[in-house]
């Protein structure tokens, strides 16, 4: 058995001390490495850069170590017990890395546990200790690593893992946190909530229980597990989630958590519930139904697949849909969220250049490393992938007369690939959809997955009694939503910049310039500091109003700094494009349309 130990040795300096112990002999030495990326987040992060010191000893005597590359060490021969001791700097307050201070500790195994090459299948034991000192006597631990001995879940101690892959799939939260449990499908579920907050823990557990129950009903069963854990870190401003085999790590604003006495979920709490729903859905879709190319993936380098649109996009489609089916939000609020997703996609001209299959494949270099040209060059496999899933679901519901839906496809994927741990090949998903539905859907996938054309959402949503329109944004805060059109509401054309700005000293800093927009036509570039329009001083708060007041044919001066050089441009605004989506429930629908709508959203 490979033995690890973790001690938060210097919380004030953000340092974990990690030990690795192996029983030899190892006449040819060993090779050790730390992963370069973490499953579920497709970007090279080079976690080994945070190892600040490392040394090896064989039965007490120093053994030579040679660093071969950015993340790999070779240890010399050892005839006895080999001990590797190293320290890891942990100051990444996210769901992907490791963090430690005097308030709490958190880590993913990919940030702390060295892989022993050739011994990945061996079982592991991990001893996790609290920091030393009186300030940490109330610290507890929350993880789904299997305990070696029976003890209450929040206690420190010794834990077991089947192998290295299991070892790095159970993140650890430690500190003083609120802890509550609830039952779903006969399995204990827990919430460990860290950070200062005033959340209604009882309501949080009740609502999460309803989400989990709804998802289990969709797949027909809960995957085998001893228990499930929601690790939640509440901060002033933050957002993120990462799925694991029996847990999820969530980062959220403390104001997004449920408040005592709050009757209807506000925007923040809806967003949090959608995030939790998304990561829980990954229990099936990604952690067990998974791309064949990501099974036993090489964590030292990029691993490419064109299927992220399905594993993240389908999950993104179901996350909010589960909320309305569980009765946590009303149909109108669900359509509001869906309309905002459509708006995000329509405001990305890169959708005309990159398909969701290409977006999936290029996630490593384009989606996770976005620059100032990203809106013009790429499309999100999360957002457009969710719309592809919506279009596929509505297509199946109409053409199969309700006999086959995307729900049926997901159950079939679970039975054939999830329960059996058989990876999904690059063309397997399309084959499964056609097999379950009995339809020829090549044309659909050519358009929706491999193509760059817009999806026929207006026609498809009409089949479930939902109205759809695209219109110009009313202002910069307008993201679309639930709104029934009224006669004569078009209003005067609104002039826009054709780009995005953020606040900066002395003006408005340009962050993005959109293709075919007024800013691009005038020669504005990302990074420019706009200081005046029509000889009126500009700031981030007034620039949109100044431009909106201009006529679309009006030419004015624009003064800006590019680097340290003052420039004066001839600027002519353009009319806001129709890229803002409204959805609404159509009145008076009946028969098959009404039945399809109720089957899709859940009966009232």
XYZ file of C-alpha atoms in Angstrom:
604
model
C 0.000 0.000 0.000
C 1.229 3.480 -0.899
C 1.000 5.810 2.081
C 0.516 9.581 1.976
C 0.280 12.125 4.756
C -0.969 15.704 4.637
C -0.288 18.339 7.284
C -1.259 22.017 6.923
C 2.091 22.883 8.431
C 2.058 26.666 7.910
C -1.449 27.997 7.271
C -0.182 31.557 7.578
C 2.273 30.873 4.733
C -0.185 28.660 2.773
C 2.049 25.582 2.954
C 1.025 21.916 3.073
C 3.649 19.363 4.107
C 3.068 16.131 2.177
C 4.685 12.783 2.811
C 4.850 9.746 0.504
C 6.012 6.384 1.874
C 6.657 3.180 -0.097
C 8.099 -0.150 0.930
C 10.949 -1.263 -1.346
C 13.111 -2.601 -2.652
C 13.320 -0.437 -5.764
C 16.618 -1.485 -7.372
C 16.020 0.719 -10.410
C 14.575 3.673 -8.527
C 11.173 5.252 -9.186
C 9.621 7.946 -11.332
C 7.222 10.411 -9.724
C 5.087 13.161 -11.237
C 2.279 15.556 -10.395
C -0.641 15.997 -12.830
C -0.624 18.993 -15.136
C -4.440 19.259 -15.228
C -7.457 18.123 -13.260
C -10.273 16.063 -14.822
C -13.292 18.227 -15.588
C -11.255 21.378 -16.261
C -9.540 21.137 -19.612
C -6.545 23.406 -19.266
C -2.900 22.730 -18.481
C -2.346 24.226 -15.026
C 1.087 22.803 -14.131
C 0.325 22.042 -10.492
C 3.932 20.951 -9.907
C 5.031 24.590 -10.028
C 3.674 24.897 -6.477
C 6.069 22.322 -5.008
C 8.543 24.519 -3.146
C 10.889 21.796 -1.852
C 11.252 18.044 -2.203
C 13.653 15.411 -0.892
C 13.926 11.625 -0.742
C 15.330 9.249 1.870
C 15.811 5.461 1.891
C 15.571 4.042 5.414
C 16.829 7.385 6.713
C 19.622 7.974 4.194
C 19.308 10.674 1.549
C 18.587 9.454 -1.964
C 19.381 11.427 -5.097
C 16.463 12.952 -7.032
C 16.710 14.260 -10.582
C 14.058 16.531 -12.060
C 13.428 15.415 -15.643
C 10.816 17.978 -16.718
C 8.407 20.536 -15.233
C 6.475 17.882 -13.294
C 8.567 14.682 -13.182
C 11.279 13.461 -10.801
C 13.419 10.310 -10.916
C 14.456 8.877 -7.546
C 17.565 6.732 -7.165
C 17.582 3.035 -6.072
C 16.344 2.106 -2.596
C 16.552 -1.276 -0.837
C 14.339 -0.362 2.111
C 11.582 2.107 2.917
C 11.449 5.100 0.573
C 10.144 8.382 1.980
C 9.460 11.416 -0.171
C 8.764 14.639 1.699
C 7.748 17.820 -0.040
C 5.956 21.095 0.535
C 3.207 22.617 -1.580
C 2.277 26.273 -1.771
C -1.527 26.552 -1.783
C -3.087 29.918 -2.618
C -5.596 29.101 -5.371
C -9.072 29.882 -4.046
C -10.925 27.922 -6.709
C -12.457 24.486 -7.153
C -9.505 23.269 -9.245
C -6.434 23.583 -7.053
C -5.411 23.924 -3.417
C -5.864 26.686 -0.867
C -4.760 27.160 2.725
C -4.881 30.012 5.190
C -5.682 30.499 8.856
C -9.431 30.255 8.135
C -9.716 27.051 6.132
C -7.926 24.544 3.939
C -8.952 22.887 0.678
C -7.183 20.697 -1.829
C -7.684 18.447 -4.801
C -5.488 15.374 -4.942
C -4.083 16.508 -8.295
C -2.422 19.415 -6.469
C -0.856 17.393 -3.643
C -0.396 13.715 -4.420
C 2.575 12.611 -6.521
C 1.874 9.721 -8.885
C 4.226 6.755 -8.609
C 4.748 5.544 -12.171
C 4.038 1.864 -12.606
C 2.185 1.681 -9.285
C -1.002 3.562 -10.176
C -3.187 0.513 -9.489
C -1.982 0.027 -5.921
C -4.279 0.941 -3.010
C -3.430 4.088 -1.047
C -3.739 5.227 2.542
C -3.914 8.956 3.374
C -3.421 10.377 6.847
C -4.765 13.933 7.092
C -3.918 16.027 10.138
C -5.220 19.382 11.392
C -2.824 22.314 11.802
C -1.017 22.449 15.117
C -1.936 25.122 17.652
C -4.801 26.396 19.767
C -6.298 28.396 16.905
C -7.265 25.208 15.058
C -8.905 23.072 17.730
C -12.333 23.486 16.130
C -11.205 22.453 12.636
C -12.964 19.506 10.993
C -12.662 17.748 7.661
C -15.190 17.073 4.885
C -14.392 14.580 2.119
C -15.818 11.415 0.586
C -12.543 9.531 0.819
C -13.298 6.204 2.492
C -12.361 6.153 6.170
C -10.089 3.375 7.342
C -11.941 3.198 10.657
C -15.432 4.251 11.667
C -15.550 7.872 12.786
C -17.956 10.787 12.384
C -17.541 12.270 8.861
C -16.171 15.662 9.999
C -13.237 14.114 11.938
C -9.606 14.046 10.783
C -7.952 10.662 10.446
C -6.832 7.971 8.010
C -8.499 7.392 4.647
C -8.275 4.765 1.905
C -8.379 4.871 -1.875
C -8.593 1.970 -4.313
C -5.879 3.377 -6.558
C -4.366 6.666 -7.689
C -7.371 7.604 -9.861
C -9.644 7.170 -6.836
C -7.221 9.074 -4.612
C -7.359 12.259 -6.702
C -11.151 12.230 -7.162
C -12.126 13.196 -3.594
C -11.330 16.825 -2.741
C -10.829 17.724 0.897
C -12.241 20.710 2.797
C -10.977 21.460 6.285
C -11.706 24.188 8.794
C -14.660 25.382 10.826
C -17.744 24.911 8.665
C -21.468 24.216 8.931
C -22.375 20.607 8.238
C -25.817 19.147 7.542
C -27.119 15.898 6.060
C -30.193 14.659 4.222
C -31.238 11.393 2.599
C -31.777 10.796 -1.127
C -32.508 7.338 -2.492
C -31.334 5.719 0.738
C -27.907 7.384 0.489
C -26.704 10.054 2.891
C -26.040 13.429 1.247
C -24.182 16.163 3.117
C -23.485 19.881 2.759
C -20.278 21.344 4.185
C -20.613 25.130 3.999
C -17.459 27.177 4.612
C -16.982 30.913 4.794
C -19.016 33.583 6.537
C -22.681 33.413 5.642
C -26.257 33.724 6.907
C -27.764 30.954 4.838
C -30.881 29.017 5.708
C -29.228 25.593 5.912
C -32.518 23.731 6.310
C -33.950 25.233 3.139
C -30.684 24.637 1.300
C -30.794 20.935 2.170
C -34.504 20.661 1.336
C -34.041 22.260 -2.078
C -30.941 20.220 -2.924
C -32.812 17.082 -1.918
C -35.556 17.914 -4.439
C -33.001 18.513 -7.205
C -31.199 15.237 -6.480
C -34.469 13.289 -6.342
C -35.521 14.672 -9.713
C -32.255 13.638 -11.344
C -32.378 10.141 -9.883
C -35.878 9.809 -11.342
C -34.536 10.769 -14.771
C -31.782 8.118 -14.776
C -33.764 5.535 -12.843
C -31.219 5.017 -10.076
C -28.392 6.575 -8.128
C -24.893 5.320 -8.990
C -23.413 3.087 -6.285
C -21.774 5.190 -3.566
C -21.560 5.309 0.215
C -22.539 8.971 0.421
C -22.455 12.240 -1.501
C -21.003 15.590 -0.433
C -21.634 19.179 -1.538
C -18.562 21.206 -0.540
C -19.589 24.873 -0.669
C -17.242 27.818 -0.165
C -19.053 31.136 0.318
C -17.089 34.257 -0.616
C -17.833 37.890 -1.382
C -17.561 37.418 -5.132
C -16.920 34.112 -6.872
C -18.472 31.354 -8.936
C -17.422 27.883 -9.974
C -18.013 24.178 -9.658
C -16.198 20.936 -10.354
C -17.629 17.447 -10.372
C -16.210 14.363 -8.668
C -17.279 10.747 -8.398
C -19.163 11.192 -5.111
C -18.902 14.897 -4.379
C -18.713 18.345 -5.872
C -16.835 21.499 -4.958
C -18.802 24.737 -5.343
C -17.681 28.351 -5.023
C -20.396 31.001 -4.727
C -21.235 34.469 -3.484
C -22.540 34.358 0.059
C -25.443 36.528 -1.093
C -26.459 33.756 -3.520
C -27.293 31.369 -0.690
C -30.911 31.091 0.558
C -31.980 33.663 3.094
C -34.334 33.109 6.015
C -37.867 34.161 5.128
C -37.196 34.363 1.402
C -40.203 32.892 -0.413
C -39.161 32.903 -4.077
C -35.570 32.166 -5.138
C -33.885 35.341 -6.341
C -31.455 35.492 -9.264
C -28.492 34.621 -7.059
C -30.062 31.597 -5.407
C -31.405 30.348 -8.745
C -27.873 30.569 -10.090
C -26.520 28.613 -7.129
C -29.181 25.909 -7.434
C -28.443 25.649 -11.162
C -24.732 25.238 -10.404
C -25.396 22.526 -7.815
C -27.803 20.814 -10.214
C -25.187 20.935 -12.983
C -22.486 19.290 -10.900
C -24.847 16.658 -9.488
C -25.946 15.708 -13.026
C -22.282 14.982 -13.719
C -22.577 12.027 -11.338
C -23.940 10.221 -14.378
C -22.943 12.354 -17.354
C -19.112 12.693 -17.287
C -18.092 10.731 -14.201
C -19.626 7.463 -15.437
C -21.014 8.117 -18.910
C -17.744 9.499 -20.230
C -15.820 9.961 -23.451
C -13.656 6.968 -24.237
C -10.716 9.284 -24.870
C -10.901 10.634 -21.310
C -10.935 7.229 -19.631
C -7.598 6.680 -17.875
C -6.527 9.997 -19.385
C -2.879 11.036 -19.396
C -2.837 13.909 -16.896
C 0.575 15.126 -18.055
C -0.694 16.517 -21.368
C -3.780 17.544 -23.294
C -6.298 14.834 -24.204
C -8.584 15.763 -27.085
C -12.232 14.925 -27.688
C -14.963 16.488 -29.771
C -17.664 15.447 -27.283
C -17.468 18.099 -24.567
C -20.496 19.790 -26.141
C -22.506 16.721 -25.094
C -21.030 16.093 -21.678
C -21.051 19.738 -20.629
C -23.734 21.060 -22.986
C -26.334 18.394 -22.224
C -25.565 18.840 -18.525
C -25.993 22.613 -18.913
C -29.365 22.006 -20.569
C -30.618 19.822 -17.758
C -29.285 21.844 -14.803
C -31.993 24.543 -14.874
C -34.588 22.200 -16.383
C -34.299 20.069 -13.245
C -35.181 23.112 -11.139
C -38.507 23.684 -12.882
C -39.349 19.982 -12.940
C -38.604 19.814 -9.209
C -40.968 22.728 -8.605
C -38.228 25.033 -7.282
C -38.767 27.694 -9.928
C -41.767 28.578 -12.070
C -41.966 27.920 -15.788
C -41.647 31.632 -16.518
C -38.400 31.838 -14.567
C -37.020 28.803 -16.397
C -37.797 30.393 -19.758
C -36.092 33.558 -18.527
C -32.921 31.578 -17.828
C -33.171 29.794 -21.165
C -33.612 33.117 -22.997
C -30.446 34.428 -21.375
C -28.546 31.403 -22.663
C -29.824 32.091 -26.178
C -28.756 35.736 -25.811
C -25.221 34.755 -24.760
C -24.848 32.561 -27.818
C -26.353 35.103 -30.229
C -23.947 37.767 -28.989
C -21.001 35.570 -29.941
C -20.209 36.025 -33.622
C -17.656 33.226 -33.230
C -20.594 30.809 -33.460
C -20.438 31.390 -37.225
C -16.794 30.257 -37.344
C -16.537 27.434 -34.824
C -18.824 24.438 -34.373
C -19.489 22.960 -30.931
C -17.471 19.887 -31.943
C -14.510 22.143 -32.772
C -15.080 24.130 -29.576
C -14.876 20.859 -27.628
C -11.674 19.796 -29.331
C -10.014 23.197 -28.893
C -11.098 23.690 -25.272
C -7.482 23.470 -24.088
C -6.226 26.400 -26.122
C -9.290 28.477 -27.000
C -12.178 28.102 -24.544
C -10.025 27.968 -21.392
C -7.564 30.582 -22.676
C -9.867 33.243 -24.008
C -8.455 36.563 -25.146
C -9.871 39.854 -26.374
C -10.905 38.269 -29.685
C -12.772 35.334 -28.142
C -16.330 36.585 -28.905
C -15.384 36.853 -32.575
C -13.589 33.524 -32.855
C -15.144 30.865 -30.621
C -18.445 29.545 -29.293
C -19.036 28.064 -25.848
C -19.646 24.308 -25.881
C -21.463 24.892 -22.581
C -23.945 27.516 -23.813
C -24.427 26.446 -27.417
C -24.126 22.823 -26.333
C -27.121 23.428 -24.056
C -29.068 24.847 -27.009
C -28.100 21.843 -29.149
C -29.435 19.586 -26.377
C -32.639 21.653 -26.247
C -33.053 21.410 -30.024
C -32.397 17.669 -29.966
C -34.869 17.114 -27.130
C -37.629 19.112 -28.821
C -36.942 17.415 -32.161
C -37.306 13.990 -30.557
C -40.449 15.011 -28.675
C -42.169 16.171 -31.849
C -40.989 13.562 -34.345
C -41.459 10.642 -31.920
C -44.802 11.906 -30.586
C -43.484 11.817 -27.023
C -42.430 8.158 -27.173
C -38.741 9.123 -27.241
C -37.103 12.166 -25.650
C -33.607 13.136 -24.622
C -34.501 11.690 -21.196
C -34.793 8.257 -22.828
C -31.435 8.730 -24.560
C -29.731 9.619 -21.280
C -31.182 6.531 -19.576
C -29.955 4.375 -22.445
C -26.480 5.924 -22.217
C -26.467 5.206 -18.498
C -27.465 1.574 -18.964
C -25.100 0.866 -21.851
C -22.103 3.026 -20.969
C -22.411 4.350 -17.408
C -23.280 1.194 -15.469
C -20.838 -0.877 -17.530
C -18.005 1.695 -17.527
C -17.780 1.499 -21.314
C -16.482 4.756 -22.741
C -18.454 6.663 -25.352
C -16.667 6.770 -28.716
C -16.522 9.949 -30.767
C -19.462 8.862 -32.968
C -21.227 6.688 -30.369
C -23.559 9.358 -29.016
C -25.143 10.035 -32.398
C -25.530 6.303 -32.975
C -27.239 5.906 -29.612
C -29.687 8.735 -30.297
C -30.672 7.207 -33.640
C -30.901 3.737 -32.122
C -33.154 4.832 -29.255
C -35.345 7.101 -31.382
C -35.408 5.117 -34.621
C -34.808 8.362 -36.543
C -32.233 9.350 -39.127
C -30.700 12.455 -37.533
C -27.581 12.947 -39.624
C -28.870 16.241 -40.979
C -29.572 17.471 -37.458
C -26.065 16.652 -36.197
C -24.466 18.057 -39.353
C -26.129 21.394 -38.603
C -26.123 21.472 -34.821
C -22.818 19.787 -33.917
C -20.547 19.964 -36.952
C -22.044 23.079 -38.522
C -21.959 26.769 -37.671
C -25.489 27.772 -38.630
C -28.067 28.974 -36.129
C -30.460 26.415 -34.694
C -34.175 26.586 -35.660
C -35.187 27.420 -32.097
C -38.263 29.472 -32.972
C -39.863 26.587 -34.849
C -38.869 23.987 -32.261
C -40.043 25.977 -29.250
C -43.387 26.561 -30.956
C -43.942 22.782 -30.846
C -44.085 23.025 -27.035
C -46.108 26.231 -26.936
C -43.281 28.698 -26.304
C -42.941 31.975 -28.170
C -39.528 33.174 -29.358
C -38.143 36.411 -30.732
C -34.844 38.228 -31.124
C -34.704 41.998 -30.663
C -32.107 44.713 -30.010
C -30.986 45.120 -26.404
C -32.648 48.006 -24.591
C -29.476 48.806 -22.612
C -26.234 47.152 -21.532
C -27.955 45.349 -18.646
C -30.559 43.752 -20.927
C -29.874 40.005 -21.190
C -33.307 39.049 -22.484
C -35.744 36.955 -20.503
C -39.413 36.137 -20.104
C -41.448 38.786 -21.905
C -44.591 38.648 -24.006
C -44.343 41.108 -26.927
C -46.770 44.002 -26.847
C -47.902 45.989 -29.863
C -45.873 49.071 -30.766
C -43.018 48.365 -28.317
C -40.188 48.418 -30.848
C -39.124 51.984 -29.957
C -36.472 54.096 -31.651
C -33.327 52.445 -32.989
C -30.550 52.418 -30.389
C -26.957 53.244 -31.306
C -24.194 51.097 -29.774
C -20.407 50.985 -29.581
C -19.928 47.456 -30.899
C -17.640 46.434 -28.083
C -17.235 46.097 -24.324
C -15.556 48.412 -21.845
C -14.612 48.361 -18.203
C -13.947 51.122 -15.711
C -10.452 52.618 -15.747
C -8.824 55.767 -14.378
C -9.468 58.595 -16.777
C -11.955 56.870 -19.074
C -13.354 53.563 -20.317
C -10.945 50.722 -21.142
C -11.942 48.666 -24.203
C -11.852 44.930 -23.448
C -13.470 43.522 -26.610
C -14.167 44.831 -30.104
C -16.915 42.993 -31.974
C -16.658 42.006 -35.622
C -18.630 44.266 -37.996
C -19.362 46.764 -35.218
C -18.947 50.531 -35.084
C -15.846 50.377 -32.875
C -14.052 48.047 -35.277
C -15.002 50.189 -38.260
C -13.582 53.272 -36.539
C -10.308 51.519 -35.745
C -10.797 51.042 -32.003
C -8.691 48.228 -30.536
C -8.836 46.186 -27.360
C -6.808 47.915 -24.677
C -7.608 51.432 -25.875
C -8.606 53.959 -23.215
C -11.517 56.027 -24.540
C -11.507 59.448 -22.865
C -14.016 61.500 -24.893
C -16.801 61.142 -27.467
C -17.985 64.216 -29.333
C -15.640 66.178 -27.038
C -17.508 64.989 -23.915
C -15.555 63.197 -21.215
C -16.176 59.456 -21.038
C -16.241 56.961 -18.215
C -17.416 53.357 -18.098
C -20.728 54.441 -16.580
C -21.724 56.959 -19.266
C -20.184 55.758 -22.511
C -23.192 53.678 -23.563
C -25.609 56.525 -22.828
C -23.485 58.984 -24.797
C -23.450 56.662 -27.802
C -27.147 55.782 -27.475
C -27.963 59.503 -27.727
C -26.277 59.694 -31.128
C -28.107 59.108 -34.367
C -26.979 56.081 -36.423
C -25.786 58.322 -39.259
C -24.086 60.865 -37.022
C -20.298 61.138 -37.180
C -18.453 62.377 -34.119
C -14.914 62.519 -32.801
C -13.597 59.871 -30.420
C -10.475 60.616 -28.419
C -8.551 57.746 -26.900
C -5.145 56.668 -25.715
C -3.486 53.652 -27.323
C -0.633 52.806 -25.056
C 0.653 56.333 -24.305
C -0.299 57.903 -27.623
C -3.352 60.149 -28.004
C -5.485 59.460 -31.077
C -8.602 61.035 -32.523
C -10.896 58.735 -34.516
C -13.886 59.396 -36.719
C -16.662 57.399 -35.035
C -20.072 56.550 -36.505
C -22.328 54.427 -34.249
C -24.389 51.537 -35.567
C -27.804 50.223 -34.650
C -27.932 47.570 -31.950
C -28.240 44.109 -33.556
C -31.141 41.772 -32.871
C -29.260 39.512 -30.493
C -31.416 39.629 -27.363
C -33.875 36.791 -26.792
C -37.345 36.847 -25.270
C -39.320 33.685 -24.548
C -42.880 33.356 -23.292
C -45.629 30.791 -22.821
C -48.058 30.940 -25.719
C -51.699 31.337 -24.717
C -54.464 29.048 -25.848
C -52.363 26.053 -26.861
C -54.002 22.673 -26.572
C -53.888 19.096 -27.785
C -50.453 17.652 -28.627
C -48.658 20.977 -28.098
C -49.921 21.335 -24.536
C -49.117 17.703 -23.748
C -45.588 18.116 -25.102
C -45.090 21.243 -23.002
C -46.255 19.541 -19.814
C -44.132 16.478 -20.494
C -41.102 18.712 -21.146
C -41.385 21.122 -18.212
C -43.364 18.906 -15.868
C -47.076 19.063 -15.166
C -48.301 21.944 -13.008
